[in-house]
Amino acid sequence: DTGVSQDPRHKITKRGQNVTFRCDPISEHNRLYWYRQTLGQGPEFLTYFQNEAQLEKSRLLSDRFSAERPKGSFSTLEIQRTEQGDSAMYLCASSGGSSPLHFGNGTRLTVT
Amino acid sequence: TQLLEQSPQFLSIQEGENLTVYCNSSSVFSSLQWYRQEPGEGPVLLVTVVTGGEVKKLKRLTFQFGDARKDSSLHITAAQPGDTGLYLCAGMDSNYQLIWGAGTKLIIKP
């Protein structure tokens, strides 16, 4: 078990471009979470999957954000028409049963 | 709305001193987790407390869950520079969602 992996680790993009991040959770975990974190703050919930079903999406999340988990394994998070305010660390976490969340090391997005 | 208030937000102390970080809420949680995060990395789980009044020790770190499962504390004895990091508490609600505190940035000076 290699833990939760995220790709890429860093992404620099120009405002207006689309970006996509990938998360591979721990294989036996059925729950997958996406969070956003800015410097010195706790993670901010974005969305949550149980298997392939997206069960919850933050009301703070604009329509430019979309996430998928088509086969209940890996997940992608896409941000369309990026804005400078989207610059943050995007964290993925997974859990299963009563286990706590295990986090990946995140994708740091910088929008110029 | 469930909120977790963490205090202090920032703490800078000398090596060898003791410290306590607090996590308080008006809501009851089924469990509460403490994480430590270093720059450029994801949060790493330190401990999960489940039972009201539970105390768990991890070397020099002592974690306590309040009797009513609404609050928690983290006490570090004889802090070392390696303890430097962002400490986050998070409470698990009935929908398997984590409610996060804003974190305590801890700096231990040698």
Coordinates of C-alpha atoms in Angstrom, one line a residue:
Chain A
D1 CA 0.0 0.0 0.0
T2 CA 1.6 3.2 -1.2
G3 CA -1.0 5.6 0.4
V4 CA -2.9 8.3 -1.4
S5 CA -1.1 9.7 -4.4
Q6 CA -1.8 12.9 -6.2
D7 CA -0.6 14.1 -9.6
P8 CA 0.9 16.6 -10.4
R9 CA 2.5 17.9 -7.3
H10 CA 2.8 21.4 -8.7
K11 CA 0.9 23.1 -11.5
I12 CA 1.4 26.6 -12.8
T13 CA -1.1 27.9 -15.2
K14 CA -2.3 31.1 -16.7
R15 CA -5.6 32.7 -15.8
G16 CA -8.4 31.3 -18.0
Q17 CA -6.8 28.0 -18.7
N18 CA -8.4 24.7 -17.6
V19 CA -6.5 22.3 -15.2
T20 CA -7.1 18.7 -14.1
F21 CA -5.7 17.0 -11.1
R22 CA -5.7 13.2 -10.4
C23 CA -6.0 11.4 -7.1
D24 CA -5.4 7.7 -6.5
P25 CA -6.7 6.7 -3.1
I26 CA -5.7 3.7 -1.0
S27 CA -7.1 0.8 -2.9
E28 CA -9.6 -0.6 -0.3
H29 CA -11.0 2.8 0.6
N30 CA -14.5 3.5 -0.7
R31 CA -14.7 7.1 0.4
L32 CA -12.7 9.9 -1.4
Y33 CA -12.6 13.6 -0.5
W34 CA -11.3 16.7 -2.2
Y35 CA -10.2 19.6 -0.1
R36 CA -8.6 23.0 -0.8
Q37 CA -6.2 24.6 1.6
T38 CA -4.6 28.0 1.6
L39 CA -1.5 29.0 3.5
G40 CA -1.9 28.7 7.3
Q41 CA -5.5 27.6 7.2
G42 CA -7.2 24.3 7.7
P43 CA -8.5 22.3 4.7
E44 CA -11.8 23.5 3.1
F45 CA -14.1 20.8 2.0
L46 CA -14.9 20.7 -1.7
T47 CA -16.6 17.4 -2.5
Y48 CA -17.0 13.8 -1.4
F49 CA -17.5 10.4 -3.1
Q50 CA -18.6 7.1 -1.8
N51 CA -17.5 4.6 -4.5
E52 CA -18.4 6.3 -7.8
A53 CA -21.3 8.4 -6.4
Q54 CA -20.6 12.1 -5.6
L55 CA -22.6 12.4 -2.4
E56 CA -21.9 16.0 -1.4
K57 CA -20.5 19.1 -3.0
S58 CA -19.7 22.3 -1.1
R59 CA -22.1 25.2 -1.8
L60 CA -19.0 27.4 -1.9
L61 CA -17.8 25.5 -5.0
S62 CA -18.4 27.3 -8.2
D63 CA -19.7 25.7 -11.4
R64 CA -16.1 25.9 -12.8
F65 CA -15.2 23.0 -10.5
S66 CA -16.1 19.5 -11.4
A67 CA -15.0 16.2 -10.0
E68 CA -15.4 12.6 -11.2
R69 CA -14.7 9.1 -9.9
P70 CA -16.0 7.0 -12.8
K71 CA -15.0 3.5 -11.6
G72 CA -15.0 4.2 -7.9
S73 CA -11.2 4.1 -7.8
F74 CA -9.2 7.2 -8.9
S75 CA -10.7 10.6 -9.1
T76 CA -10.1 13.7 -11.1
L77 CA -10.8 17.3 -10.2
E78 CA -11.1 19.8 -13.0
I79 CA -11.1 23.6 -12.8
Q80 CA -12.3 25.5 -15.8
R81 CA -11.3 29.0 -16.7
T82 CA -9.0 29.3 -13.7
E83 CA -8.8 32.5 -11.7
Q84 CA -6.0 33.8 -9.5
G85 CA -8.2 33.1 -6.5
D86 CA -8.1 29.4 -7.3
S87 CA -4.4 29.3 -6.3
A88 CA -4.2 26.9 -3.4
M89 CA -3.1 23.4 -2.3
Y90 CA -5.7 20.9 -3.5
L91 CA -5.7 17.9 -1.2
C92 CA -7.3 14.4 -1.7
A93 CA -8.0 12.0 1.1
S94 CA -9.6 8.6 1.3
S95 CA -11.1 6.4 4.0
G96 CA -12.9 3.2 4.4
G97 CA -15.1 1.7 7.1
S98 CA -14.4 3.5 10.4
S99 CA -10.8 4.4 9.4
P100 CA -9.7 8.0 9.6
L101 CA -8.8 10.0 6.5
H102 CA -5.5 9.5 4.9
F103 CA -4.3 12.4 2.8
G104 CA -2.1 12.7 -0.2
N105 CA 0.6 15.3 -0.4
G106 CA -1.6 17.6 -2.5
T107 CA -1.3 19.5 -5.8
R108 CA -0.2 23.1 -5.4
L109 CA -1.9 25.2 -8.0
T110 CA -0.5 28.6 -8.9
V111 CA -2.6 30.7 -11.3
T112 CA -0.7 33.6 -12.9
Chain B
T1 CA -23.4 25.2 11.4
Q2 CA -20.7 23.1 13.1
L3 CA -17.5 24.9 14.0
L4 CA -14.3 23.9 15.6
E5 CA -12.3 26.7 17.2
Q6 CA -8.7 26.1 17.6
S7 CA -6.4 28.1 19.9
P8 CA -3.9 29.5 19.9
Q9 CA -3.6 30.2 16.2
F10 CA 0.1 30.7 16.5
L11 CA 2.7 29.7 19.1
S12 CA 6.4 30.2 19.2
I13 CA 8.3 28.8 22.2
Q14 CA 11.8 27.7 23.2
E15 CA 12.9 24.1 23.0
G16 CA 12.2 22.3 26.3
E17 CA 9.0 24.2 27.2
N18 CA 5.6 22.6 27.5
L19 CA 2.5 23.7 25.5
T20 CA -1.2 23.0 25.1
V21 CA -3.3 23.5 22.0
Y22 CA -7.1 23.6 22.4
C23 CA -9.9 22.6 20.1
N24 CA -13.5 23.6 21.1
S25 CA -16.9 23.2 19.6
S26 CA -20.6 23.5 20.6
S27 CA -21.2 20.3 18.6
V28 CA -20.8 16.7 19.6
F29 CA -18.5 14.6 17.4
S30 CA -18.4 10.8 17.0
S31 CA -14.6 11.1 16.9
L32 CA -11.9 13.7 16.8
Q33 CA -8.7 13.6 15.0
W34 CA -5.4 15.5 15.3
Y35 CA -3.2 16.0 12.3
R36 CA 0.2 17.5 11.9
Q37 CA 1.1 19.1 8.6
E38 CA 4.5 20.3 7.3
P39 CA 4.9 22.8 4.4
G40 CA 4.3 21.3 1.0
E41 CA 2.8 18.1 2.4
G42 CA -0.7 16.8 3.3
P43 CA -1.9 16.5 6.9
V44 CA -0.6 13.3 8.7
L45 CA -2.9 11.7 11.2
L46 CA -1.5 11.7 14.8
V47 CA -4.3 10.2 16.7
T48 CA -8.1 9.6 16.8
V49 CA -10.0 9.9 20.0
V50 CA -13.5 8.3 20.2
T51 CA -14.7 8.0 23.8
G52 CA -15.5 10.9 26.0
G53 CA -12.7 11.5 28.5
E54 CA -10.3 9.4 26.5
V55 CA -6.6 10.2 26.9
K56 CA -4.0 9.0 24.4
K57 CA -0.3 9.4 24.6
L58 CA 2.1 9.4 21.7
K59 CA 5.6 9.8 23.1
R60 CA 5.7 13.4 24.4
L61 CA 2.3 14.2 23.0
T62 CA -0.9 13.8 25.1
F63 CA -4.3 14.0 23.6
Q64 CA -7.5 14.3 25.5
F65 CA -11.1 14.2 24.3
G66 CA -13.6 16.1 26.5
D67 CA -16.2 14.1 28.5
A68 CA -19.0 15.5 26.3
R69 CA -17.0 14.9 23.1
K70 CA -17.2 18.6 22.2
D71 CA -13.6 19.6 22.8
S72 CA -10.1 18.2 22.8
S73 CA -6.6 19.2 23.8
L74 CA -3.1 18.4 22.7
H75 CA -0.3 18.8 25.2
I76 CA 3.3 18.6 24.2
T77 CA 5.9 18.1 26.9
A78 CA 9.5 19.3 26.5
A79 CA 8.9 20.5 22.9
Q80 CA 11.6 19.9 20.4
P81 CA 12.4 21.7 17.1
G82 CA 11.1 18.6 15.2
D83 CA 7.6 19.3 16.7
T84 CA 7.4 22.5 14.5
G85 CA 4.4 22.3 12.2
L86 CA 0.8 23.1 11.7
Y87 CA -1.4 21.2 14.1
L88 CA -5.0 20.6 12.9
C89 CA -8.0 19.2 14.8
A90 CA -10.9 17.7 12.9
G91 CA -14.2 16.3 14.2
M92 CA -16.1 13.6 12.4
D93 CA -19.8 14.2 12.0
S94 CA -22.5 11.6 11.5
N95 CA -22.1 11.9 7.7
Y96 CA -18.4 10.9 7.7
Q97 CA -17.6 14.5 7.1
L98 CA -14.7 16.2 8.9
I99 CA -15.2 19.6 10.5
W100 CA -11.8 21.3 10.6
G101 CA -10.2 23.8 12.9
A102 CA -8.1 26.5 11.4
G103 CA -4.9 25.1 12.8
T104 CA -2.2 26.1 15.3
K105 CA 1.1 27.0 13.7
L106 CA 3.7 25.9 16.2
I107 CA 7.4 27.0 16.0
I108 CA 9.9 25.5 18.4
K109 CA 13.1 27.5 18.6
P110 CA 16.3 25.7 19.4

